[in-house]
PDB file of C-alpha atoms in Angstrom:
ATOM      1  CA  MET A   1      -7.349  14.799 -16.522  1.00 87.00           C
ATOM      2  CA  PRO A   2     -10.953  13.846 -15.663  1.00 97.00           C
ATOM      3  CA  THR A   3     -12.588  15.103 -12.491  1.00 98.00           C
ATOM      4  CA  PHE A   4     -15.829  14.598 -10.599  1.00 98.00           C
ATOM      5  CA  SER A   5     -17.525  16.060  -7.536  1.00 98.00           C
ATOM      6  CA  ALA A   6     -17.540  14.328  -4.175  1.00 98.00           C
ATOM      7  CA  PRO A   7     -20.793  14.398  -2.189  1.00 96.00           C
ATOM      8  CA  ASP A   8     -19.553  17.449  -0.251  1.00 97.00           C
ATOM      9  CA  GLY A   9     -18.631  19.291  -3.438  1.00 98.00           C
ATOM     10  CA  THR A  10     -14.864  18.700  -3.316  1.00 98.00           C
ATOM     11  CA  GLU A  11     -13.475  18.315  -6.849  1.00 98.00           C
ATOM     12  CA  LEU A  12     -11.584  15.043  -7.159  1.00 98.00           C
ATOM     13  CA  ALA A  13      -9.306  13.912  -9.958  1.00 98.00           C
ATOM     14  CA  TYR A  14      -8.449  10.516 -11.347  1.00 98.00           C
ATOM     15  CA  HIS A  15      -6.047   9.356 -14.016  1.00 98.00           C
ATOM     16  CA  LEU A  16      -6.822   6.926 -16.825  1.00 98.00           C
ATOM     17  CA  ARG A  17      -4.010   4.707 -18.094  1.00 98.00           C
ATOM     18  CA  GLY A  18      -3.940   1.644 -20.329  1.00 97.00           C
ATOM     19  CA  GLU A  19      -6.486  -0.343 -22.304  1.00 94.00           C
ATOM     20  CA  GLY A  20      -9.079  -2.938 -21.439  1.00 95.00           C
ATOM     21  CA  PRO A  21     -11.812  -3.295 -18.814  1.00 96.00           C
ATOM     22  CA  LEU A  22     -11.727  -0.649 -16.076  1.00 97.00           C
ATOM     23  CA  LEU A  23      -9.909  -1.341 -12.827  1.00 98.00           C
ATOM     24  CA  VAL A  24     -10.414   1.283 -10.105  1.00 98.00           C
ATOM     25  CA  VAL A  25      -7.231   1.808  -8.075  1.00 98.00           C
ATOM     26  CA  LEU A  26      -6.900   3.299  -4.577  1.00 98.00           C
ATOM     27  CA  PRO A  27      -3.455   4.571  -3.493  1.00 98.00           C
ATOM     28  CA  GLY A  28      -1.823   4.118  -0.126  1.00 98.00           C
ATOM     29  CA  GLY A  29       0.461   6.325   1.884  1.00 97.00           C
ATOM     30  CA  PRO A  30      -1.801   7.060   3.599  1.00 98.00           C
ATOM     31  CA  MET A  31      -2.767  10.077   1.505  1.00 98.00           C
ATOM     32  CA  ARG A  32      -0.140   9.755  -1.237  1.00 98.00           C
ATOM     33  CA  ALA A  33      -0.859  10.969  -4.760  1.00 98.00           C
ATOM     34  CA  SER A  34      -1.601   8.072  -7.109  1.00 98.00           C
ATOM     35  CA  ALA A  35       1.351   8.937  -9.379  1.00 98.00           C
ATOM     36  CA  TYR A  36       3.622   6.538  -7.432  1.00 98.00           C
ATOM     37  CA  LEU A  37       1.591   3.595  -8.688  1.00 98.00           C
ATOM     38  CA  GLY A  38       2.746   4.218 -12.266  1.00 97.00           C
ATOM     39  CA  ASP A  39       1.392   1.535 -14.569  1.00 98.00           C
ATOM     40  CA  LEU A  40       1.467  -1.068 -11.781  1.00 98.00           C
ATOM     41  CA  GLY A  41       4.197  -3.125 -13.398  1.00 97.00           C
ATOM     42  CA  GLY A  42       2.669  -3.107 -16.867  1.00 97.00           C
ATOM     43  CA  LEU A  43      -0.871  -3.929 -15.744  1.00 97.00           C
ATOM     44  CA  THR A  44      -1.985  -1.252 -18.205  1.00 97.00           C
ATOM     45  CA  ALA A  45      -1.360  -3.721 -21.034  1.00 96.00           C
ATOM     46  CA  HIS A  46      -4.353  -5.686 -19.763  1.00 95.00           C
ATOM     47  CA  ARG A  47      -6.594  -3.234 -17.903  1.00 97.00           C
ATOM     48  CA  ARG A  48      -7.572   0.425 -18.107  1.00 98.00           C
ATOM     49  CA  LEU A  49      -6.632   1.846 -14.729  1.00 98.00           C
ATOM     50  CA  ALA A  50      -8.652   4.587 -13.068  1.00 98.00           C
ATOM     51  CA  LEU A  51      -6.236   5.826 -10.406  1.00 98.00           C
ATOM     52  CA  LEU A  52      -7.960   8.022  -7.837  1.00 98.00           C
ATOM     53  CA  ASP A  53      -6.163  10.963  -6.246  1.00 98.00           C
ATOM     54  CA  LEU A  54      -7.698  11.055  -2.788  1.00 98.00           C
ATOM     55  CA  ARG A  55      -8.899  14.463  -1.625  1.00 98.00           C
ATOM     56  CA  GLY A  56      -6.046  16.814  -0.876  1.00 98.00           C
ATOM     57  CA  THR A  57      -3.527  14.761  -2.851  1.00 98.00           C
ATOM     58  CA  GLY A  58      -2.219  14.894  -6.396  1.00 98.00           C
ATOM     59  CA  ASP A  59      -4.601  16.797  -8.637  1.00 98.00           C
ATOM     60  CA  SER A  60      -7.585  16.561  -6.275  1.00 98.00           C
ATOM     61  CA  ALA A  61      -8.728  19.633  -4.353  1.00 98.00           C
ATOM     62  CA  ALA A  62      -8.405  19.948  -0.600  1.00 98.00           C
ATOM     63  CA  PRO A  63     -11.737  19.751   1.222  1.00 98.00           C
ATOM     64  CA  ALA A  64     -13.250  22.602   3.211  1.00 97.00           C
ATOM     65  CA  ASP A  65     -13.403  20.291   6.232  1.00 98.00           C
ATOM     66  CA  PRO A  66     -10.110  18.521   7.037  1.00 98.00           C
ATOM     67  CA  ALA A  67     -12.020  15.970   9.114  1.00 98.00           C
ATOM     68  CA  THR A  68     -13.149  14.398   5.836  1.00 98.00           C
ATOM     69  CA  TYR A  69      -9.627  13.000   5.349  1.00 98.00           C
ATOM     70  CA  ARG A  70     -10.612  10.245   7.784  1.00 98.00           C
ATOM     71  CA  CYS A  71     -10.577   6.839   6.142  1.00 98.00           C
ATOM     72  CA  ASP A  72     -14.231   5.927   6.767  1.00 98.00           C
ATOM     73  CA  ARG A  73     -15.366   9.246   5.316  1.00 98.00           C
ATOM     74  CA  LEU A  74     -13.378   8.649   2.132  1.00 98.00           C
ATOM     75  CA  VAL A  75     -15.674   5.696   1.339  1.00 98.00           C
ATOM     76  CA  ASP A  76     -18.206   8.182  -0.057  1.00 98.00           C
ATOM     77  CA  ASP A  77     -15.584   9.487  -2.504  1.00 98.00           C
ATOM     78  CA  VAL A  78     -14.936   5.970  -3.821  1.00 98.00           C
ATOM     79  CA  GLU A  79     -18.653   5.409  -4.277  1.00 98.00           C
ATOM     80  CA  ALA A  80     -18.974   8.774  -6.073  1.00 98.00           C
ATOM     81  CA  LEU A  81     -16.221   7.686  -8.470  1.00 98.00           C
ATOM     82  CA  ARG A  82     -18.066   4.436  -9.227  1.00 98.00           C
ATOM     83  CA  VAL A  83     -21.246   6.356 -10.018  1.00 98.00           C
ATOM     84  CA  HIS A  84     -19.308   8.867 -12.117  1.00 98.00           C
ATOM     85  CA  LEU A  85     -17.735   6.035 -14.155  1.00 98.00           C
ATOM     86  CA  GLY A  86     -21.160   4.488 -14.754  1.00 97.00           C
ATOM     87  CA  LEU A  87     -20.185   1.108 -13.289  1.00 97.00           C
ATOM     88  CA  GLU A  88     -22.864  -1.121 -11.767  1.00 97.00           C
ATOM     89  CA  ARG A  89     -20.064  -3.151 -10.169  1.00 97.00           C
ATOM     90  CA  MET A  90     -16.340  -2.588 -10.284  1.00 98.00           C
ATOM     91  CA  ASP A  91     -13.068  -4.410 -10.034  1.00 98.00           C
ATOM     92  CA  LEU A  92     -11.125  -2.657  -7.267  1.00 98.00           C
ATOM     93  CA  LEU A  93      -7.412  -2.712  -6.436  1.00 98.00           C
ATOM     94  CA  ALA A  94      -5.894  -1.014  -3.400  1.00 98.00           C
ATOM     95  CA  HIS A  95      -2.349  -0.694  -2.133  1.00 98.00           C
ATOM     96  CA  SER A  96      -0.994  -0.404   1.417  1.00 98.00           C
ATOM     97  CA  ALA A  97      -3.039   2.031   3.527  1.00 98.00           C
ATOM     98  CA  GLY A  98      -5.550   2.126   0.695  1.00 98.00           C
ATOM     99  CA  GLY A  99      -6.343  -1.471   1.562  1.00 98.00           C
ATOM    100  CA  SER A 100      -8.170  -0.337   4.691  1.00 98.00           C
ATOM    101  CA  LEU A 101     -10.212   2.097   2.578  1.00 98.00           C
ATOM    102  CA  ALA A 102     -11.065  -0.693   0.135  1.00 98.00           C
ATOM    103  CA  MET A 103     -12.107  -2.961   3.019  1.00 98.00           C
ATOM    104  CA  LEU A 104     -14.397  -0.272   4.404  1.00 98.00           C
ATOM    105  CA  TYR A 105     -15.854   0.272   0.938  1.00 98.00           C
ATOM    106  CA  ALA A 106     -16.478  -3.444   0.412  1.00 98.00           C
ATOM    107  CA  ALA A 107     -18.050  -3.709   3.869  1.00 98.00           C
ATOM    108  CA  ARG A 108     -20.430  -0.834   3.140  1.00 98.00           C
ATOM    109  CA  HIS A 109     -21.097  -1.571  -0.570  1.00 98.00           C
ATOM    110  CA  PRO A 110     -20.507  -5.301  -1.092  1.00 98.00           C
ATOM    111  CA  GLU A 111     -22.875  -5.457  -4.052  1.00 97.00           C
ATOM    112  CA  ARG A 112     -20.742  -2.912  -5.930  1.00 98.00           C
ATOM    113  CA  VAL A 113     -17.508  -4.948  -5.897  1.00 98.00           C
ATOM    114  CA  SER A 114     -17.006  -7.611  -8.562  1.00 97.00           C
ATOM    115  CA  ARG A 115     -13.386  -8.472  -7.680  1.00 98.00           C
ATOM    116  CA  LEU A 116     -11.035  -7.063  -5.051  1.00 98.00           C
ATOM    117  CA  VAL A 117      -7.228  -7.025  -5.099  1.00 98.00           C
ATOM    118  CA  LEU A 118      -5.428  -6.018  -1.910  1.00 98.00           C
ATOM    119  CA  VAL A 119      -1.721  -5.363  -2.512  1.00 98.00           C
ATOM    120  CA  THR A 120       0.492  -5.336   0.595  1.00 98.00           C
ATOM    121  CA  ALA A 121      -2.586  -3.927   2.301  1.00 98.00           C
ATOM    122  CA  ILE A 122      -2.180  -2.720   5.872  1.00 98.00           C
ATOM    123  CA  PRO A 123      -5.239  -4.100   7.712  1.00 98.00           C
ATOM    124  CA  TRP A 124      -5.833  -1.256  10.139  1.00 98.00           C
ATOM    125  CA  ALA A 125      -9.556  -1.517   9.361  1.00 98.00           C
ATOM    126  CA  LEU A 126      -9.497  -5.032  10.866  1.00 98.00           C
ATOM    127  CA  GLY A 127      -7.661  -3.955  14.003  1.00 98.00           C
ATOM    128  CA  MET A 128      -4.503  -5.700  12.799  1.00 97.00           C
ATOM    129  CA  PRO A 129      -1.655  -3.162  12.660  1.00 97.00           C
ATOM    130  CA  PRO A 130       1.846  -4.352  11.741  1.00 97.00           C
ATOM    131  CA  THR A 131       3.975  -4.592  14.862  1.00 97.00           C
ATOM    132  CA  PRO A 132       7.598  -3.539  15.382  1.00 97.00           C
ATOM    133  CA  GLU A 133       8.411  -7.248  15.714  1.00 97.00           C
ATOM    134  CA  HIS A 134       6.951  -7.910  12.253  1.00 97.00           C
ATOM    135  CA  ARG A 135       9.055  -5.131  10.735  1.00 98.00           C
ATOM    136  CA  LEU A 136      12.252  -6.151  12.521  1.00 98.00           C
ATOM    137  CA  ALA A 137      11.861  -9.776  11.487  1.00 98.00           C
ATOM    138  CA  ALA A 138      11.460  -8.716   7.859  1.00 98.00           C
ATOM    139  CA  ALA A 139      14.382  -6.307   8.115  1.00 98.00           C
ATOM    140  CA  ARG A 140      16.690  -9.048   9.389  1.00 98.00           C
ATOM    141  CA  LEU A 141      16.038 -11.005   6.222  1.00 98.00           C
ATOM    142  CA  ARG A 142      18.109  -8.318   4.482  1.00 97.00           C
ATOM    143  CA  SER A 143      21.181  -8.735   6.702  1.00 98.00           C
ATOM    144  CA  SER A 144      23.421  -9.843   3.834  1.00 97.00           C
ATOM    145  CA  GLU A 145      22.830  -6.673   1.811  1.00 97.00           C
ATOM    146  CA  PRO A 146      25.608  -4.037   1.734  1.00 97.00           C
ATOM    147  CA  TRP A 147      23.511  -1.230   3.222  1.00 97.00           C
ATOM    148  CA  PHE A 148      22.081  -3.267   6.123  1.00 98.00           C
ATOM    149  CA  ASP A 149      24.734  -2.720   8.838  1.00 98.00           C
ATOM    150  CA  ALA A 150      24.647   1.064   8.415  1.00 97.00           C
ATOM    151  CA  LEU A 151      20.861   1.332   8.620  1.00 98.00           C
ATOM    152  CA  PHE A 152      19.581  -1.386  10.919  1.00 98.00           C
ATOM    153  CA  PRO A 153      20.515   0.127  14.326  1.00 97.00           C
ATOM    154  CA  ALA A 154      18.680   3.387  13.521  1.00 97.00           C
ATOM    155  CA  PHE A 155      15.757   1.420  12.061  1.00 98.00           C
ATOM    156  CA  GLU A 156      15.543  -0.541  15.317  1.00 97.00           C
ATOM    157  CA  GLU A 157      15.588   2.686  17.352  1.00 97.00           C
ATOM    158  CA  TRP A 158      12.748   4.132  15.256  1.00 97.00           C
ATOM    159  CA  LEU A 159      10.608   1.047  15.822  1.00 97.00           C
ATOM    160  CA  ALA A 160      11.323   1.246  19.545  1.00 96.00           C
ATOM    161  CA  GLY A 161      10.064   4.833  19.568  1.00 96.00           C
ATOM    162  CA  GLN A 162      13.507   6.212  20.364  1.00 96.00           C
ATOM    163  CA  ALA A 163      14.064   8.094  17.100  1.00 95.00           C
ATOM    164  CA  ASP A 164      12.154   9.663  14.231  1.00 95.00           C
ATOM    165  CA  PHE A 165      11.582   7.981  10.892  1.00 95.00           C
ATOM    166  CA  ASP A 166      14.473   8.568   8.486  1.00 96.00           C
ATOM    167  CA  PRO A 167      13.922   8.485   4.696  1.00 95.00           C
ATOM    168  CA  ALA A 168      17.225   6.582   4.554  1.00 97.00           C
ATOM    169  CA  PHE A 169      15.254   3.526   5.722  1.00 97.00           C
ATOM    170  CA  ALA A 170      13.760   3.156   2.217  1.00 97.00           C
ATOM    171  CA  PRO A 171      15.765   0.011   1.314  1.00 98.00           C
ATOM    172  CA  PHE A 172      13.813  -1.925   3.956  1.00 98.00           C
ATOM    173  CA  PHE A 173      10.575  -1.280   2.018  1.00 98.00           C
ATOM    174  CA  TYR A 174      11.754  -2.575  -1.371  1.00 98.00           C
ATOM    175  CA  GLY A 175      12.664  -6.153  -2.183  1.00 98.00           C
ATOM    176  CA  ARG A 176      15.362  -4.985  -4.581  1.00 96.00           C
ATOM    177  CA  TRP A 177      17.179  -1.810  -3.576  1.00 97.00           C
ATOM    178  CA  ASN A 178      18.522  -0.596  -6.917  1.00 97.00           C
ATOM    179  CA  ALA A 179      18.351   2.506  -9.080  1.00 97.00           C
ATOM    180  CA  THR A 180      14.735   1.829 -10.034  1.00 97.00           C
ATOM    181  CA  ALA A 181      13.671   1.559  -6.421  1.00 98.00           C
ATOM    182  CA  ALA A 182      15.663   4.649  -5.422  1.00 97.00           C
ATOM    183  CA  GLU A 183      14.046   6.682  -8.195  1.00 97.00           C
ATOM    184  CA  HIS A 184      10.593   5.487  -7.123  1.00 97.00           C
ATOM    185  CA  ASP A 185      11.254   6.410  -3.493  1.00 97.00           C
ATOM    186  CA  ALA A 186      12.709   9.836  -4.347  1.00 95.00           C
ATOM    187  CA  ARG A 187       9.269  11.073  -5.421  1.00 93.00           C
ATOM    188  CA  ALA A 188       7.657  10.329  -2.052  1.00 93.00           C
ATOM    189  CA  GLU A 189       8.435  13.666  -0.433  1.00 89.00           C
ATOM    190  CA  VAL A 190       6.340  15.644  -2.910  1.00 94.00           C
ATOM    191  CA  GLU A 191       3.566  13.069  -3.222  1.00 97.00           C
ATOM    192  CA  PHE A 192       2.397  12.906   0.425  1.00 96.00           C
ATOM    193  CA  ASN A 193      -0.083  15.129   2.235  1.00 97.00           C
ATOM    194  CA  ASP A 194       1.232  14.685   5.789  1.00 96.00           C
ATOM    195  CA  ASP A 195      -1.541  16.693   7.421  1.00 97.00           C
ATOM    196  CA  ALA A 196      -4.174  14.533   5.748  1.00 98.00           C
ATOM    197  CA  ALA A 197      -2.284  11.395   6.697  1.00 98.00           C
ATOM    198  CA  ASP A 198      -2.523  12.402  10.354  1.00 98.00           C
ATOM    199  CA  VAL A 199      -6.337  12.401  10.061  1.00 98.00           C
ATOM    200  CA  TYR A 200      -6.677   9.238   7.947  1.00 98.00           C
ATOM    201  CA  GLY A 201      -6.670   6.769  10.843  1.00 98.00           C
ATOM    202  CA  SER A 202      -7.797   9.121  13.599  1.00 98.00           C
ATOM    203  CA  ASP A 203     -10.342   8.245  16.273  1.00 97.00           C
ATOM    204  CA  GLY A 204     -13.546   6.828  14.814  1.00 97.00           C
ATOM    205  CA  ALA A 205     -12.043   5.790  11.479  1.00 98.00           C
ATOM    206  CA  TYR A 206     -12.318   2.064  12.104  1.00 98.00           C
ATOM    207  CA  ASP A 207     -14.736  -0.385  13.744  1.00 98.00           C
ATOM    208  CA  PRO A 208     -12.791  -3.642  13.350  1.00 98.00           C
ATOM    209  CA  GLU A 209     -15.440  -6.012  14.718  1.00 98.00           C
ATOM    210  CA  ALA A 210     -18.186  -4.594  12.484  1.00 98.00           C
ATOM    211  CA  THR A 211     -15.872  -4.559   9.456  1.00 98.00           C
ATOM    212  CA  ARG A 212     -14.782  -8.173   9.952  1.00 98.00           C
ATOM    213  CA  THR A 213     -18.425  -9.241  10.235  1.00 98.00           C
ATOM    214  CA  ALA A 214     -19.432  -7.345   7.103  1.00 98.00           C
ATOM    215  CA  LEU A 215     -16.495  -8.639   5.054  1.00 98.00           C
ATOM    216  CA  GLY A 216     -17.410 -12.175   6.033  1.00 97.00           C
ATOM    217  CA  ALA A 217     -20.510 -11.766   3.859  1.00 95.00           C
ATOM    218  CA  VAL A 218     -18.752 -10.317   0.793  1.00 97.00           C
ATOM    219  CA  ALA A 219     -19.382 -12.562  -2.203  1.00 96.00           C
ATOM    220  CA  ALA A 220     -16.751 -11.054  -4.479  1.00 97.00           C
ATOM    221  CA  PRO A 221     -13.537 -13.021  -5.061  1.00 97.00           C
ATOM    222  CA  VAL A 222     -10.546 -11.428  -3.287  1.00 98.00           C
ATOM    223  CA  LEU A 223      -6.826 -11.645  -4.032  1.00 98.00           C
ATOM    224  CA  VAL A 224      -4.434 -10.677  -1.231  1.00 98.00           C
ATOM    225  CA  VAL A 225      -0.884 -10.028  -2.444  1.00 98.00           C
ATOM    226  CA  ALA A 226       1.891 -10.039   0.158  1.00 98.00           C
ATOM    227  CA  GLY A 227       5.601  -9.404  -0.309  1.00 98.00           C
ATOM    228  CA  GLU A 228       7.949 -12.104   0.966  1.00 98.00           C
ATOM    229  CA  LEU A 229      10.261  -9.416   2.441  1.00 98.00           C
ATOM    230  CA  ASP A 230       7.619  -6.933   3.554  1.00 98.00           C
ATOM    231  CA  GLY A 231       7.236  -6.209   7.237  1.00 97.00           C
ATOM    232  CA  GLY A 232       4.049  -4.222   7.067  1.00 97.00           C
ATOM    233  CA  PRO A 233       2.168  -6.387   6.432  1.00 98.00           C
ATOM    234  CA  CYS A 234       4.343  -9.459   6.712  1.00 98.00           C
ATOM    235  CA  PRO A 235       2.951 -12.572   4.956  1.00 98.00           C
ATOM    236  CA  GLU A 236       1.614 -13.929   8.269  1.00 98.00           C
ATOM    237  CA  LEU A 237      -0.379 -10.769   8.929  1.00 98.00           C
ATOM    238  CA  ALA A 238      -1.620 -10.740   5.343  1.00 98.00           C
ATOM    239  CA  ARG A 239      -2.850 -14.300   5.837  1.00 98.00           C
ATOM    240  CA  ALA A 240      -4.716 -13.307   8.998  1.00 98.00           C
ATOM    241  CA  ALA A 241      -6.388 -10.466   7.094  1.00 98.00           C
ATOM    242  CA  ALA A 242      -7.252 -12.745   4.200  1.00 98.00           C
ATOM    243  CA  ASP A 243      -9.040 -15.125   6.549  1.00 97.00           C
ATOM    244  CA  VAL A 244     -11.920 -12.663   7.065  1.00 98.00           C
ATOM    245  CA  PHE A 245     -13.066 -13.093   3.428  1.00 98.00           C
ATOM    246  CA  PRO A 246     -15.111 -16.130   2.383  1.00 97.00           C
ATOM    247  CA  ASP A 247     -13.708 -16.349  -1.195  1.00 97.00           C
ATOM    248  CA  VAL A 248     -10.038 -15.412  -1.096  1.00 97.00           C
ATOM    249  CA  GLU A 249      -6.651 -16.265  -2.546  1.00 97.00           C
ATOM    250  CA  LEU A 250      -3.424 -15.316  -0.785  1.00 98.00           C
ATOM    251  CA  THR A 251      -0.263 -15.063  -2.849  1.00 98.00           C
ATOM    252  CA  VAL A 252       3.213 -14.183  -1.576  1.00 98.00           C
ATOM    253  CA  GLN A 253       5.407 -12.603  -4.231  1.00 98.00           C
ATOM    254  CA  PRO A 254       8.968 -13.988  -3.941  1.00 98.00           C
ATOM    255  CA  GLY A 255      11.637 -11.422  -3.127  1.00 98.00           C
ATOM    256  CA  ALA A 256       9.174  -8.548  -2.965  1.00 98.00           C
ATOM    257  CA  GLY A 257       8.815  -5.792  -0.408  1.00 98.00           C
ATOM    258  CA  HIS A 258       6.056  -3.246   0.044  1.00 98.00           C
ATOM    259  CA  TYR A 259       6.013  -2.215  -3.639  1.00 98.00           C
ATOM    260  CA  PRO A 260       5.868  -5.561  -5.478  1.00 98.00           C
ATOM    261  CA  TRP A 261       5.234  -4.050  -8.918  1.00 98.00           C
ATOM    262  CA  VAL A 262       8.528  -2.176  -8.607  1.00 98.00           C
ATOM    263  CA  ASP A 263      10.468  -5.232  -7.415  1.00 98.00           C
ATOM    264  CA  ASP A 264       9.305  -7.631 -10.144  1.00 98.00           C
ATOM    265  CA  PRO A 265       6.848  -6.001 -12.587  1.00 98.00           C
ATOM    266  CA  GLU A 266       6.337  -9.064 -14.759  1.00 98.00           C
ATOM    267  CA  TRP A 267       5.537 -11.380 -11.848  1.00 98.00           C
ATOM    268  CA  PHE A 268       3.169  -8.881 -10.264  1.00 98.00           C
ATOM    269  CA  ALA A 269       1.240  -7.957 -13.417  1.00 98.00           C
ATOM    270  CA  GLY A 270       0.957 -11.584 -14.459  1.00 97.00           C
ATOM    271  CA  ARG A 271      -0.446 -12.724 -11.114  1.00 98.00           C
ATOM    272  CA  VAL A 272      -2.968  -9.896 -10.819  1.00 98.00           C
ATOM    273  CA  THR A 273      -4.091 -10.272 -14.424  1.00 97.00           C
ATOM    274  CA  ALA A 274      -4.602 -14.010 -14.017  1.00 97.00           C
ATOM    275  CA  PHE A 275      -6.852 -13.367 -11.029  1.00 97.00           C
ATOM    276  CA  LEU A 276      -8.845 -10.623 -12.723  1.00 96.00           C
ATOM    277  CA  THR A 277      -9.443 -12.670 -15.865  1.00 93.00           C
ATOM    278  CA  SER A 278     -10.148 -16.031 -14.262  1.00 85.00           C
ATOM    279  CA  THR A 279     -13.643 -17.324 -14.875  1.00 63.00           C
ATOM    280  CA  ALA A 280     -13.040 -20.858 -13.633  1.00 46.00           C
ATOM    281  CA  ALA A 281     -14.868 -22.087 -10.583  1.00 39.00           C
ATOM    282  CA  ARG A 282     -12.526 -21.767  -7.611  1.00 44.00           C
ATOM    283  CA  THR A 283     -12.443 -23.268  -4.158  1.00 37.00           C
ATOM    284  CA  PRO A 284     -11.960 -20.546  -1.553  1.00 36.00           C
ATOM    285  CA  SER A 285      -8.687 -20.861   0.335  1.00 33.00           C
TER     286      SER A 285
END
């Protein structure tokens, strides 16, 4: 397990998997160990993944100053990893909450990003949080599934602020609730650093107007992957986030939720690989 030192001396770990050109991967959560990403649906057959454990998660050490869990301060850790890997520019993939970290990194270091893939990325950094209405609309798409009637009333109460989150809501976050999805979700409890997650988006983490302006000048091609059945972000919110980039593709994975590589590994890996390997001239969309 390779490690490197962050600018403040915190020892950070990353995990190398697969073969091919390096792809740096930022996990979501926020503040979930990168283990949940697995091989990203078989993407390791095409790329060598460098999966970062953010400080205080997975095999990375906890910092002396908990305030450094804030998303904008984690940008320096990502840049330290790039330097450690010896990359002049890097292909970067980020999932969920990690999408806001990737956006902040691209805004601050646009010349260091060669391609950017945002997978069901929650655009907090752009001042675009998913709303309860987004999540309820996505949840209602699952009304024909056998577990829906037992879970939806409590899910609705949670979104209305009348109840706490229940891990039993997991089926709403996967496009296919089966044994594979249940096994993936079962690991969540030991992979999160809840205290760090509370700091991740705390006051001062985001400056949406400045970030949108900076991302509007990013030259790197961007792929935004949304799940058809995801509520956070729903495809409409993902499209709004994609619109800030000048050279962007938006793709909506059919039947996918928040973890599209779990729902349909072949579709996901094929779409991401096609984007990362494309050298053809493209018209921004």
